[in-house]
Every structure is written in structure tokens, then in C-alpha cells.
PDB file of C-alpha atoms in Angstrom:
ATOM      1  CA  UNK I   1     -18.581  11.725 -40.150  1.00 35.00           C
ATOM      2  CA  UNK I   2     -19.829  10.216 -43.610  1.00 36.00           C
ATOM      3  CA  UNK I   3     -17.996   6.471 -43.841  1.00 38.00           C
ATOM      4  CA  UNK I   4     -17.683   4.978 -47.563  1.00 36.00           C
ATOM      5  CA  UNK I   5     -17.699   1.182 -47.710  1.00 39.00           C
ATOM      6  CA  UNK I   6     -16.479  -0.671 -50.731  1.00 41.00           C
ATOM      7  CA  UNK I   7     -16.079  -4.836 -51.049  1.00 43.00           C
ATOM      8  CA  UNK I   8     -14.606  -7.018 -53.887  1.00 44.00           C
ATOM      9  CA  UNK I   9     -17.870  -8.886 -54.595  1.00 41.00           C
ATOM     10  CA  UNK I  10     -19.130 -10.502 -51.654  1.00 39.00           C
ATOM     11  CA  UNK I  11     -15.828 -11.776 -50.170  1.00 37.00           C
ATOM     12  CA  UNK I  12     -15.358 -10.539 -46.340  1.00 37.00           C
ATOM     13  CA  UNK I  13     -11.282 -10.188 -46.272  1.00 35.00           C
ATOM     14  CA  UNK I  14      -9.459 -11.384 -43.246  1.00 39.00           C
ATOM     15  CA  UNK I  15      -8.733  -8.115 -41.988  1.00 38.00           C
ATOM     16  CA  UNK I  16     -12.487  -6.865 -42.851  1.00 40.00           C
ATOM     17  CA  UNK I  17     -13.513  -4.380 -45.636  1.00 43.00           C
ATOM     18  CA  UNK I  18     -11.446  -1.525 -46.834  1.00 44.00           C
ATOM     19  CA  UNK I  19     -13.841   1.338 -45.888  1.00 42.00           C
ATOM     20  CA  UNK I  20     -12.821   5.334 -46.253  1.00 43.00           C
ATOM     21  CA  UNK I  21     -13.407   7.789 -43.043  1.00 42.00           C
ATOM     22  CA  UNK I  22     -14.690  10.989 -44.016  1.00 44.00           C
ATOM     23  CA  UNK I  23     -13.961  13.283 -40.549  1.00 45.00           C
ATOM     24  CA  UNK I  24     -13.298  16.741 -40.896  1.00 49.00           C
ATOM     25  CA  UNK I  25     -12.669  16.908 -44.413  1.00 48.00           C
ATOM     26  CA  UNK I  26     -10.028  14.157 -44.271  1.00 48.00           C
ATOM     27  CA  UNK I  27     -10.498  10.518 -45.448  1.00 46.00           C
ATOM     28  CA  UNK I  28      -8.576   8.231 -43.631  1.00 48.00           C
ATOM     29  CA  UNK I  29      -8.259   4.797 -45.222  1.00 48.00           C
ATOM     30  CA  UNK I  30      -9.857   1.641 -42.259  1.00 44.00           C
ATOM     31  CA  UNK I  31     -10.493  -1.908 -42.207  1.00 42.00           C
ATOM     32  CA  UNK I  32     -14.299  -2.358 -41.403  1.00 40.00           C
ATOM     33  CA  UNK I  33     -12.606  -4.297 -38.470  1.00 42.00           C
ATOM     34  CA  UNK I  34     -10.793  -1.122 -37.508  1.00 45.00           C
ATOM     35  CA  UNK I  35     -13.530   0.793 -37.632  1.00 41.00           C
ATOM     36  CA  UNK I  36     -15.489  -1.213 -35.375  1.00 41.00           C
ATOM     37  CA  UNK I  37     -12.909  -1.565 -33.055  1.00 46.00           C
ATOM     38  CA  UNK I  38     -12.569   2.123 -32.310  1.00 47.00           C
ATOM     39  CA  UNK I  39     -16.647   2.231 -31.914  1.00 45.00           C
ATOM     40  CA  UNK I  40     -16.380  -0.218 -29.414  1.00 45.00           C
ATOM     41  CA  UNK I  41     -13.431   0.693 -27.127  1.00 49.00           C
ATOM     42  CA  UNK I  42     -15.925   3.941 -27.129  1.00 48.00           C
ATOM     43  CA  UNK I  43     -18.158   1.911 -26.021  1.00 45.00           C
ATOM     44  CA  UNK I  44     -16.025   0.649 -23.138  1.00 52.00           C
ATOM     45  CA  UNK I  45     -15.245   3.688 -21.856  1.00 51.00           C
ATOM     46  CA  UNK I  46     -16.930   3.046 -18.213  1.00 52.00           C
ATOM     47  CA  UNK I  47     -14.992  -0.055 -18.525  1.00 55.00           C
ATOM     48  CA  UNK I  48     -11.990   1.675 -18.268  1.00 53.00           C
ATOM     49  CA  UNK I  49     -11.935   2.557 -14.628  1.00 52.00           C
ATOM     50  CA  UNK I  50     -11.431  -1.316 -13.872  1.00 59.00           C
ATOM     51  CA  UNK I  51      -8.091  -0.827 -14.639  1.00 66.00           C
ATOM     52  CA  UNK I  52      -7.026   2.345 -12.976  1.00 72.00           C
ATOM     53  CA  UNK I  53      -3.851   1.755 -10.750  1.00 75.00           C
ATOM     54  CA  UNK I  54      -2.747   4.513  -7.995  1.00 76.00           C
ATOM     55  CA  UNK I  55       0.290   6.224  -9.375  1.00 80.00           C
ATOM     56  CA  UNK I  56       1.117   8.239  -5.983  1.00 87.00           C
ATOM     57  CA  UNK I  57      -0.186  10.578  -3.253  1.00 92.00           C
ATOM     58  CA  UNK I  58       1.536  13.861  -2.904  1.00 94.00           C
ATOM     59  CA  UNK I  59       2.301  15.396   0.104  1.00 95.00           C
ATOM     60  CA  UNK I  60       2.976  19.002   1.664  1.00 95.00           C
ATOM     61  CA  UNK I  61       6.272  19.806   3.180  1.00 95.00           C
ATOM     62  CA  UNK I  62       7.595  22.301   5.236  1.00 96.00           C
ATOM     63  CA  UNK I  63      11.117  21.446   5.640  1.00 97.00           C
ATOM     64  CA  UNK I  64      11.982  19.665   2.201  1.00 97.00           C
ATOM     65  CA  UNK I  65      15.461  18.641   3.941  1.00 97.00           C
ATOM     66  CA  UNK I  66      14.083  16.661   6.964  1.00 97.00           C
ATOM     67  CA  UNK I  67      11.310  15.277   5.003  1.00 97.00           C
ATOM     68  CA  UNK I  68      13.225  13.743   2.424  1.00 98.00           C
ATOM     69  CA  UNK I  69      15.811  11.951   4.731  1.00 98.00           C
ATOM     70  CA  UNK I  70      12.797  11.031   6.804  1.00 97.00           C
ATOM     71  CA  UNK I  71      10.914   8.951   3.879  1.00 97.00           C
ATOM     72  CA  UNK I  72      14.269   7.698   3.271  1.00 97.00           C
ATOM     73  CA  UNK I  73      14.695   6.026   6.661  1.00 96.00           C
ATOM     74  CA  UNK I  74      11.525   4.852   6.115  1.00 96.00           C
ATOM     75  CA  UNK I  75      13.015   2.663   3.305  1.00 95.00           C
ATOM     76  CA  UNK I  76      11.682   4.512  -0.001  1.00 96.00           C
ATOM     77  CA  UNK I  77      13.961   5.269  -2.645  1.00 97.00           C
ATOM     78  CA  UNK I  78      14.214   8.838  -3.698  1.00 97.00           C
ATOM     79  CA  UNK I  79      13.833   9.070  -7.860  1.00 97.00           C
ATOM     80  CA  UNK I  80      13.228  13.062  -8.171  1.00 97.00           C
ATOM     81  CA  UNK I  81      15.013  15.399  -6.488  1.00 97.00           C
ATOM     82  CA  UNK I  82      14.311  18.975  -7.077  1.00 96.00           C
ATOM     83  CA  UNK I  83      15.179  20.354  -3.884  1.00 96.00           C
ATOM     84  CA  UNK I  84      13.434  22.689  -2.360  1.00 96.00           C
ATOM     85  CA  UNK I  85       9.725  22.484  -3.595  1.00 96.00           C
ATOM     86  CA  UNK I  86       9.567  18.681  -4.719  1.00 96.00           C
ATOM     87  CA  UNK I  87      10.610  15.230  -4.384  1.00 96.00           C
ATOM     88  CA  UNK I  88       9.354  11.713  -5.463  1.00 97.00           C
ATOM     89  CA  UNK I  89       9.983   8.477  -4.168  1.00 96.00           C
ATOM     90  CA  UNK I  90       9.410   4.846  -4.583  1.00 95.00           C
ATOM     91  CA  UNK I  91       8.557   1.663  -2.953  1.00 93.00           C
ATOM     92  CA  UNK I  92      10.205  -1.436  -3.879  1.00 91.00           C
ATOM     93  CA  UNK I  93       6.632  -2.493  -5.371  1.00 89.00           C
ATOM     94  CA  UNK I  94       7.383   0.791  -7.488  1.00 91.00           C
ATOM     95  CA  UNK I  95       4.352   2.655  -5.729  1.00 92.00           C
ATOM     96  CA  UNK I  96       5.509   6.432  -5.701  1.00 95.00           C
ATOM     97  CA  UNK I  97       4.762   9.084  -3.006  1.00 96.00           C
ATOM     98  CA  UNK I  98       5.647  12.809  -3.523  1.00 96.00           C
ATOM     99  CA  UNK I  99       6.347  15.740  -1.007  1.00 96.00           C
ATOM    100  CA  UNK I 100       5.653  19.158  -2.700  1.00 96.00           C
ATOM    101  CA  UNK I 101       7.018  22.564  -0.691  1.00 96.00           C
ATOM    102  CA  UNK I 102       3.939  23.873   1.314  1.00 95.00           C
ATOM    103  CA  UNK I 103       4.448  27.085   4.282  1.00 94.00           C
ATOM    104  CA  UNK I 104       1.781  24.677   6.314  1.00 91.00           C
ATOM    105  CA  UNK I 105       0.220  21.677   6.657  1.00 90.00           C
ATOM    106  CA  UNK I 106      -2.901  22.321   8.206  1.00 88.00           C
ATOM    107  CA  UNK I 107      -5.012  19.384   9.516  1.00 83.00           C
ATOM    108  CA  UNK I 108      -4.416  16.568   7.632  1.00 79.00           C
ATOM    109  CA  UNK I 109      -6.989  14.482   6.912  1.00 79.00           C
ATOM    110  CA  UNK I 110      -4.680  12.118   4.566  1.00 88.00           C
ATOM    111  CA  UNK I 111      -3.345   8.710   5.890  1.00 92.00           C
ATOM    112  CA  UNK I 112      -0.227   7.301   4.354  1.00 95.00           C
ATOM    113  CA  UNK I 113      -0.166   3.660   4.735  1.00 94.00           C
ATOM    114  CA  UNK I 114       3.148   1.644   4.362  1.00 95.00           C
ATOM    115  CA  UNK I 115       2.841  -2.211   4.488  1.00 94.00           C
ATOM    116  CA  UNK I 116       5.775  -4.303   5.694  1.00 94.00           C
ATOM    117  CA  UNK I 117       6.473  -7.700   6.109  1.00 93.00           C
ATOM    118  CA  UNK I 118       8.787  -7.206   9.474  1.00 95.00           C
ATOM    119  CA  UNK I 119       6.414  -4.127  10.936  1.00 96.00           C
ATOM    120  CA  UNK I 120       7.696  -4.858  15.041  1.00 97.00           C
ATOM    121  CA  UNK I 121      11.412  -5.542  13.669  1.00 96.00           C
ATOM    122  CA  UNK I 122      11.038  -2.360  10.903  1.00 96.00           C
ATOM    123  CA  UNK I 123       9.124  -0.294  13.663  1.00 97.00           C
ATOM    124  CA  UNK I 124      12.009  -0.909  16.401  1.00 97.00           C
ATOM    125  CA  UNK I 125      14.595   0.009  13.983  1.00 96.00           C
ATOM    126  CA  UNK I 126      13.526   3.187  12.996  1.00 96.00           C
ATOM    127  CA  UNK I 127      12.711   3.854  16.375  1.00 97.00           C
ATOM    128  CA  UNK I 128      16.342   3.118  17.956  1.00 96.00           C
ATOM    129  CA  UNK I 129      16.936   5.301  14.708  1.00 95.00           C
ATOM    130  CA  UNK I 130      15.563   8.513  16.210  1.00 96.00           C
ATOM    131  CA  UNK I 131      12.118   7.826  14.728  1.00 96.00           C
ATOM    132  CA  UNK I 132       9.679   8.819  17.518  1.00 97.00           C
ATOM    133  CA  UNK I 133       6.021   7.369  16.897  1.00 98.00           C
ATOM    134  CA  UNK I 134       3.246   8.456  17.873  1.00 97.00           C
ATOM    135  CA  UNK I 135       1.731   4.288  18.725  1.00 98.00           C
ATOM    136  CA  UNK I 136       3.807   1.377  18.788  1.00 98.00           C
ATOM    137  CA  UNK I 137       2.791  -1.637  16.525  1.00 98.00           C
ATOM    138  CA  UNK I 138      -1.058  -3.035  17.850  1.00 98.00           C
ATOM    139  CA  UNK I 139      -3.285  -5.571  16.510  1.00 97.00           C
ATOM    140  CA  UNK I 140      -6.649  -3.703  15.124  1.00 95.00           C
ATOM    141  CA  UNK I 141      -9.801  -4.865  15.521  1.00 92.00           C
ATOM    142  CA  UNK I 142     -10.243  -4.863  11.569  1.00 91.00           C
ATOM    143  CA  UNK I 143      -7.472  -7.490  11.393  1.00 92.00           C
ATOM    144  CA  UNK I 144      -4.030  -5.188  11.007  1.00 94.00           C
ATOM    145  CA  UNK I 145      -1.434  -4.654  13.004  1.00 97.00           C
ATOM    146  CA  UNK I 146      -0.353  -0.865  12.897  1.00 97.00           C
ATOM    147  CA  UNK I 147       2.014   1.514  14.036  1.00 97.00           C
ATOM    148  CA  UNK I 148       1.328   5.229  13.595  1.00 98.00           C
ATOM    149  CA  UNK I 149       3.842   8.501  13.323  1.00 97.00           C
ATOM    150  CA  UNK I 150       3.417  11.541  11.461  1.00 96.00           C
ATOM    151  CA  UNK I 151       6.180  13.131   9.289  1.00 96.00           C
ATOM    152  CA  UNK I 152       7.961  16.266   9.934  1.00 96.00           C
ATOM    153  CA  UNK I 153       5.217  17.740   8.453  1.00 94.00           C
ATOM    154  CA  UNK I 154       2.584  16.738  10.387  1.00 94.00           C
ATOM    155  CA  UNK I 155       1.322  14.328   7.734  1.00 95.00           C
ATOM    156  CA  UNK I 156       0.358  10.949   9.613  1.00 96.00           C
ATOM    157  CA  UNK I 157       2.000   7.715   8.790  1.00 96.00           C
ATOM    158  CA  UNK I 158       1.019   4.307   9.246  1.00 96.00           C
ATOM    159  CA  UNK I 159       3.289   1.564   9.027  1.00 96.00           C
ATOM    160  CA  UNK I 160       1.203  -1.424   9.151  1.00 95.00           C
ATOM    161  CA  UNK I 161       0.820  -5.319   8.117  1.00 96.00           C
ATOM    162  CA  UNK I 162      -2.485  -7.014   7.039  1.00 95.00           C
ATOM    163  CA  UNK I 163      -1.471  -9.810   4.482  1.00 91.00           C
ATOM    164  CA  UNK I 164      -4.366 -11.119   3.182  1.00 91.00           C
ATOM    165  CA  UNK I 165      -6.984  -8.782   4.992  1.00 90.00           C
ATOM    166  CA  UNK I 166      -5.654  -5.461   3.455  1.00 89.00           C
ATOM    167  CA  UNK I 167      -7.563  -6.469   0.351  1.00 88.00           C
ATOM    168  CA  UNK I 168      -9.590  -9.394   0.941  1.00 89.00           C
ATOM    169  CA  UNK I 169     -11.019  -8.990   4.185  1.00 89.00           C
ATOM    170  CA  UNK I 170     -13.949 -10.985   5.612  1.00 87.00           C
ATOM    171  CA  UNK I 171     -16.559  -8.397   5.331  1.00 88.00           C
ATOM    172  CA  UNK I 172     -15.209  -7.383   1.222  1.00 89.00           C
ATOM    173  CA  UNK I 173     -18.262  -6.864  -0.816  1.00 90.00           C
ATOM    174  CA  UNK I 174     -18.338  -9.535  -3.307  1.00 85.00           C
ATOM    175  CA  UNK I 175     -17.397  -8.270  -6.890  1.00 75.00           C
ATOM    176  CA  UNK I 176     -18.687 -10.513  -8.813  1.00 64.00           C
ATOM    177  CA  UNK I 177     -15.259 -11.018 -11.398  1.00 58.00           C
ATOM    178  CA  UNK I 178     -12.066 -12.247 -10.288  1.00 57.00           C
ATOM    179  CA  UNK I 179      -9.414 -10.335 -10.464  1.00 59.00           C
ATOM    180  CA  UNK I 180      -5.395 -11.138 -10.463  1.00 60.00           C
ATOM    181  CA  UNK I 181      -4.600 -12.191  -7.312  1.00 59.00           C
ATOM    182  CA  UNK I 182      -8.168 -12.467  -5.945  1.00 55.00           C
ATOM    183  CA  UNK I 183      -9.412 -15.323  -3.889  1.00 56.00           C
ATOM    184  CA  UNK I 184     -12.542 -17.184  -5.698  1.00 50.00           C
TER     185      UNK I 184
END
């Protein structure tokens, strides 16, 4: 990469210094400023794994039919259908979960964690639903109150409120920065 500077006497312009980009035989007309922009979101790059966000977890299923009306009952809201290897759904919070076609789940070693407001109202519900669990709701000793099942699949399920604890708990390792939401 060759880069070809020019300025109108010594007079910095507000948008920096029209500068040509030689790359790969093409130059590409920049702002100094744009130039130095680019270097340092390059720069940055570590930087941008502070803001990664979880788009979903996807699941195996063996009977598409039953899972899908199961994760329904739970209160997501199905957004793909595409019956029978895959469907996507979403929280109200707009977290997504997936359930791909699978001929076996074989031990799981994946949690899915659910977080409600209401857990002993939601949890008796579902149960005088038909919803069999495997624990009813029970204070943890890591601050939670949890109720466990496991989809048709075999894939276990908690349902589960922490409020403040799920991300701040007492023993969180300090992070030096404050983030959106964080406690100081």
C-alpha cells in the first residue's frame, strides 16, 4: 500500500488532508482523517469483543412437532418455521433460541436458562399445563431460585429468577469499566 499525501499550503482542512490510497493497483481518494480512522478501528480490533451480544443457542430435536409447541408453552414466540429440521424462536427481550432436527440427543451438557419475573406462578402453570419438571422452583445457594425440566429432547431447562444476582452477584470479579446497567 503506497499512500500519496497532498495539502493546499500548510492549511489542515476540517475534514483532514485529501490523500490518494494506492492498494492493489487502485487509488481510492481519503481524507487523512479517514485514513486514520480505518488504522485505528484496526487497532481496536481486541476491543471489539466488549461488545459481542449472544444472538441464540441452538438446540437438537428429535420430534420437531412436540418441541416446538413445547417452547411455545414455555412462552417464546416462534419467528422461523421450517418444519421438520428447524425452528427459531424469541423471547420478549428478543433473545432467540433454535431447535435444529437431530436422530439423538446424546448427553447434554447444555443448560438453557429462562428468567421470569413470576417463576412459582409461571412454573405452576405450565405444570397444571401438562408440563412435568424434573424440580420444582428452590432457592440456590448462589442466590437463584430455579426450577429445572428438560425438553422433549432431553435438553435440560431451567426456568429460574435471580434479579440482580444473575449478573451482579456478590462474588462478580470487578471489571474495572462500567457498563450499561452496571452497579458502580
Amino acid at each position: 500500500m503506497k499512500l500519496y499525501e497532498s495539502q493546499a499550503g500548510t492549511e489542515e482542512r476540517e475534514f483532514g488532508w485529501p490523500c490518494r490510497l494506492e492498494t492493489e493497483g487502485l487509488l481510492r481518494e481519503q481524507t487523512t482523517v479517514q485514513l486514520f480512522q480505518k488504522q485505528e478501528k484496526k487497532s481496536r480490533k481486541g476491543e471489539e469483543l466488549n461488545n459481542v451480544k449472544m444472538n441464540q443457542v441452538t438446540v437438537g430435536c428429535t420430534d420437531y412437532a412436540r418441541s416446538v409447541d413445547f417452547y411455545q408453552r414455555l412462552g417464546l414466540t416462534q419467528i422461523v418455521d421450517s418444519p421438520p429440521r428447524y425452528a427459531r424462536f424469541e423471547t420478549p427481550g428478543g433473545e432467540t433460541l433454535s431447535i435444529h432436527a437431530v436422530d439423538r440427543v446424546s448427553d447434554p451438557t447444555t443448560m438453557i436458562y429462562f428468567e421470569l419475573e413470576t417463576l412459582d406462578a409461571t412454573v405452576a402453570e405450565l405444570q397444571a399445563a401438562g408440563i412435568i419438571f424434573d424440580s420444582d422452583p428452590e432457592d440456590q445457594s448462589w442466590g437463584w431460585r430455579e426450577a429445572r425440566l428438560s425438553d422433549p429432547a432431553g435438553n435440560p431447562v431451567c426456568l429460574f429468577h435471580a434479579g440482580a444476582n444473575r449478573r451482579f452477584p456478590a462474588w462478580r470479579i470487578p471489571s474495572g469499566t462500567i457498563t450499561e446497567g452496571e452497579k458502580p
